């Protein structure tokens, strides 16, 4: 979804002018998809948290497999 950095808001693709400028302020709108923008906007410490949580889950999974093997 197009984004206008000047107005700090998303624009619906139909309202963006054919030359790619914002209909409100006339500045060039960023036509990069909003999804890609939001992914890049994730703070680094949240990414670190996700990685640490993933490692923890793998560790617990290994413990679970060990337990299962112990039950056999
Ligand atoms: Zn604008």
Coordinates of N, CA and C and ligand atoms in Angstrom, one line a residue:
X1 N 0.9 -1.2 0.0 CA 0.0 0.0 0.0 C 0.9 1.2 0.0
X2 N 0.6 2.2 -0.8 CA 1.4 3.4 -0.9 C 1.4 4.2 0.5
X3 N 2.5 4.8 0.7 CA 2.7 5.5 2.0 C 3.2 6.9 1.7
X4 N 2.6 7.9 2.4 CA 3.1 9.3 2.2 C 3.9 9.6 3.5
X5 N 5.2 9.8 3.4 CA 6.0 10.1 4.6 C 5.7 11.5 5.0
X6 N 5.3 12.4 4.1 CA 5.0 13.8 4.5 C 3.7 13.9 5.4
X7 N 2.6 13.2 4.9 CA 1.4 13.2 5.7 C 1.4 12.1 6.8
X8 N 2.4 11.2 6.7 CA 2.5 10.1 7.7 C 1.3 9.2 7.7
X9 N 0.8 8.8 6.6 CA -0.4 8.0 6.5 C -0.3 7.1 5.3
X10 N -1.1 6.0 5.3 CA -1.2 5.2 4.1 C -2.2 5.8 3.2
X11 N -2.0 5.6 1.9 CA -2.9 6.1 0.9 C -3.5 4.9 0.1
X12 N -4.8 4.9 -0.2 CA -5.3 3.8 -1.0 C -4.8 4.0 -2.4
X13 N -4.4 2.9 -3.1 CA -3.8 3.0 -4.4 C -4.6 3.8 -5.4
X14 N -5.9 3.8 -5.2 CA -6.7 4.5 -6.2 C -6.6 6.0 -6.0
X15 N -6.3 6.5 -4.8 CA -6.2 8.0 -4.6 C -4.8 8.5 -5.0
X16 N -3.8 7.7 -5.1 CA -2.5 8.2 -5.5 C -2.6 8.6 -6.9
X17 N -2.0 9.8 -7.2 CA -2.0 10.3 -8.6 C -1.2 9.4 -9.5
X18 N -1.5 9.5 -10.8 CA -0.8 8.7 -11.8 C 0.7 8.9 -11.8
X19 N 1.2 10.1 -11.4 CA 2.6 10.3 -11.3 C 3.2 9.9 -10.0
X20 N 2.4 9.2 -9.1 CA 2.9 8.6 -7.9 C 3.0 9.6 -6.8
X21 N 2.3 10.8 -6.9 CA 2.4 11.7 -5.8 C 1.1 11.7 -4.9
X22 N 1.3 12.2 -3.7 CA 0.2 12.2 -2.7 C -0.9 13.2 -3.2
X23 N -2.2 12.8 -3.1 CA -3.2 13.7 -3.5 C -3.4 14.9 -2.5
X24 N -3.0 14.6 -1.3 CA -3.2 15.7 -0.2 C -2.1 16.7 -0.3
X25 N -0.8 16.3 -0.3 CA 0.3 17.3 -0.2 C 1.0 17.4 -1.5
X26 N 0.8 16.5 -2.4 CA 1.5 16.6 -3.7 C 3.0 16.2 -3.7
X27 N 3.4 15.7 -2.5 CA 4.8 15.1 -2.5 C 4.8 13.7 -3.0
X28 N 5.9 13.2 -3.5 CA 6.0 11.8 -4.0 C 5.7 10.8 -2.9
X29 N 4.8 9.9 -3.2 CA 4.4 8.9 -2.2 C 5.3 7.7 -2.4
X30 N 5.6 7.0 -1.3 CA 6.4 5.8 -1.3 C 5.4 4.7 -1.7
X31 N 5.7 4.1 -2.8 CA 4.8 3.0 -3.3 C 5.2 1.7 -2.8
X32 N 6.2 1.6 -2.0 CA 6.6 0.3 -1.4 C 5.4 -0.2 -0.6
X33 N 5.3 -1.5 -0.6 CA 4.1 -2.1 0.1 C 4.2 -1.9 1.6
X34 N 3.1 -1.7 2.2 CA 3.0 -1.4 3.6 C 3.5 -2.6 4.4
X35 N 3.3 -3.8 3.9 CA 3.8 -5.0 4.6 C 5.3 -5.0 4.8
X36 N 6.0 -4.7 3.7 CA 7.4 -4.7 3.7 C 7.9 -3.6 4.7
X37 N 7.2 -2.5 4.7 CA 7.6 -1.4 5.6 C 7.4 -1.8 7.1
X38 N 6.2 -2.5 7.4 CA 6.0 -2.9 8.7 C 7.0 -3.9 9.2
X39 N 7.4 -4.8 8.3 CA 8.4 -5.8 8.7 C 9.7 -5.2 9.0
X40 N 10.1 -4.1 8.2 CA 11.4 -3.5 8.5 C 11.2 -2.6 9.8
X41 N 10.0 -2.2 10.1 CA 9.8 -1.4 11.3 C 9.9 -2.1 12.6
X42 N 10.0 -3.5 12.5 CA 10.1 -4.2 13.8 C 11.4 -3.9 14.5
X43 N 11.3 -3.4 15.7 CA 12.6 -3.0 16.4 C 13.5 -4.2 16.6
X44 N 14.8 -4.0 16.7 CA 15.8 -5.1 16.8 C 15.6 -5.9 18.0
X45 N 15.2 -5.3 19.1 CA 15.1 -6.1 20.4 C 13.9 -7.0 20.3
X46 N 12.9 -6.7 19.5 CA 11.8 -7.6 19.3 C 12.2 -8.8 18.5
X47 N 13.0 -8.5 17.4 CA 13.6 -9.6 16.6 C 14.5 -10.5 17.5
X48 N 15.3 -9.9 18.4 CA 16.2 -10.7 19.3 C 15.3 -11.6 20.2
X49 N 14.2 -11.0 20.7 CA 13.3 -11.7 21.6 C 12.7 -12.9 20.8
X50 N 12.3 -12.8 19.6 CA 11.8 -13.9 18.8 C 12.8 -14.9 18.6
X51 N 14.1 -14.5 18.3 CA 15.2 -15.5 18.1 C 15.4 -16.3 19.4
X52 N 15.5 -15.5 20.5 CA 15.8 -16.2 21.8 C 14.6 -17.1 22.1
X53 N 13.4 -16.7 21.9 CA 12.3 -17.6 22.2 C 12.3 -18.8 21.3
X54 N 12.7 -18.7 20.0 CA 12.9 -19.8 19.1 C 13.9 -20.8 19.6
X55 N 15.0 -20.3 20.1 CA 16.1 -21.1 20.6 C 15.6 -21.9 21.9
X56 N 14.8 -21.2 22.7 CA 14.3 -21.8 23.9 C 13.3 -22.9 23.6
X57 N 12.5 -22.6 22.5 CA 11.5 -23.7 22.1 C 12.2 -24.9 21.6
X58 N 13.3 -24.7 20.8 CA 14.1 -25.8 20.3 C 14.7 -26.6 21.5
X59 N 15.2 -25.9 22.5 CA 15.8 -26.5 23.7 C 14.7 -27.3 24.4
X60 N 13.5 -26.8 24.6 CA 12.4 -27.5 25.2 C 12.0 -28.7 24.4
X61 N 12.0 -28.5 23.1 CA 11.7 -29.6 22.2 C 12.6 -30.8 22.4
X62 N 13.9 -30.4 22.5 CA 15.0 -31.4 22.7 C 14.7 -32.2 24.0
X63 N 14.4 -31.4 25.0 CA 14.1 -32.0 26.3 C 12.9 -33.0 26.2
X64 N 11.9 -32.5 25.5 CA 10.7 -33.4 25.3 C 11.0 -34.7 24.6
X65 N 11.9 -34.6 23.5 CA 12.3 -35.8 22.8 C 13.1 -36.7 23.7
X66 N 13.9 -36.1 24.5 CA 14.7 -36.9 25.5 C 13.7 -37.7 26.4
X67 N 12.7 -36.9 26.9 CA 11.7 -37.5 27.8 C 11.0 -38.7 27.1
X68 N 10.6 -38.4 25.9 CA 9.9 -39.5 25.1 C 10.7 -40.7 25.0
X69 N 12.0 -40.5 24.6 CA 12.9 -41.6 24.5 C 13.0 -42.4 25.8
X70 N 13.1 -41.6 26.9 CA 13.2 -42.2 28.2 C 11.9 -43.1 28.6
X71 N 10.8 -42.7 28.0 CA 9.6 -43.5 28.3 C 9.5 -44.8 27.6
X72 N 10.3 -45.0 26.5 CA 10.3 -46.2 25.7 C 10.9 -47.4 26.4
Ligands
LIG1 ZN1 0.9 13.5 1.5

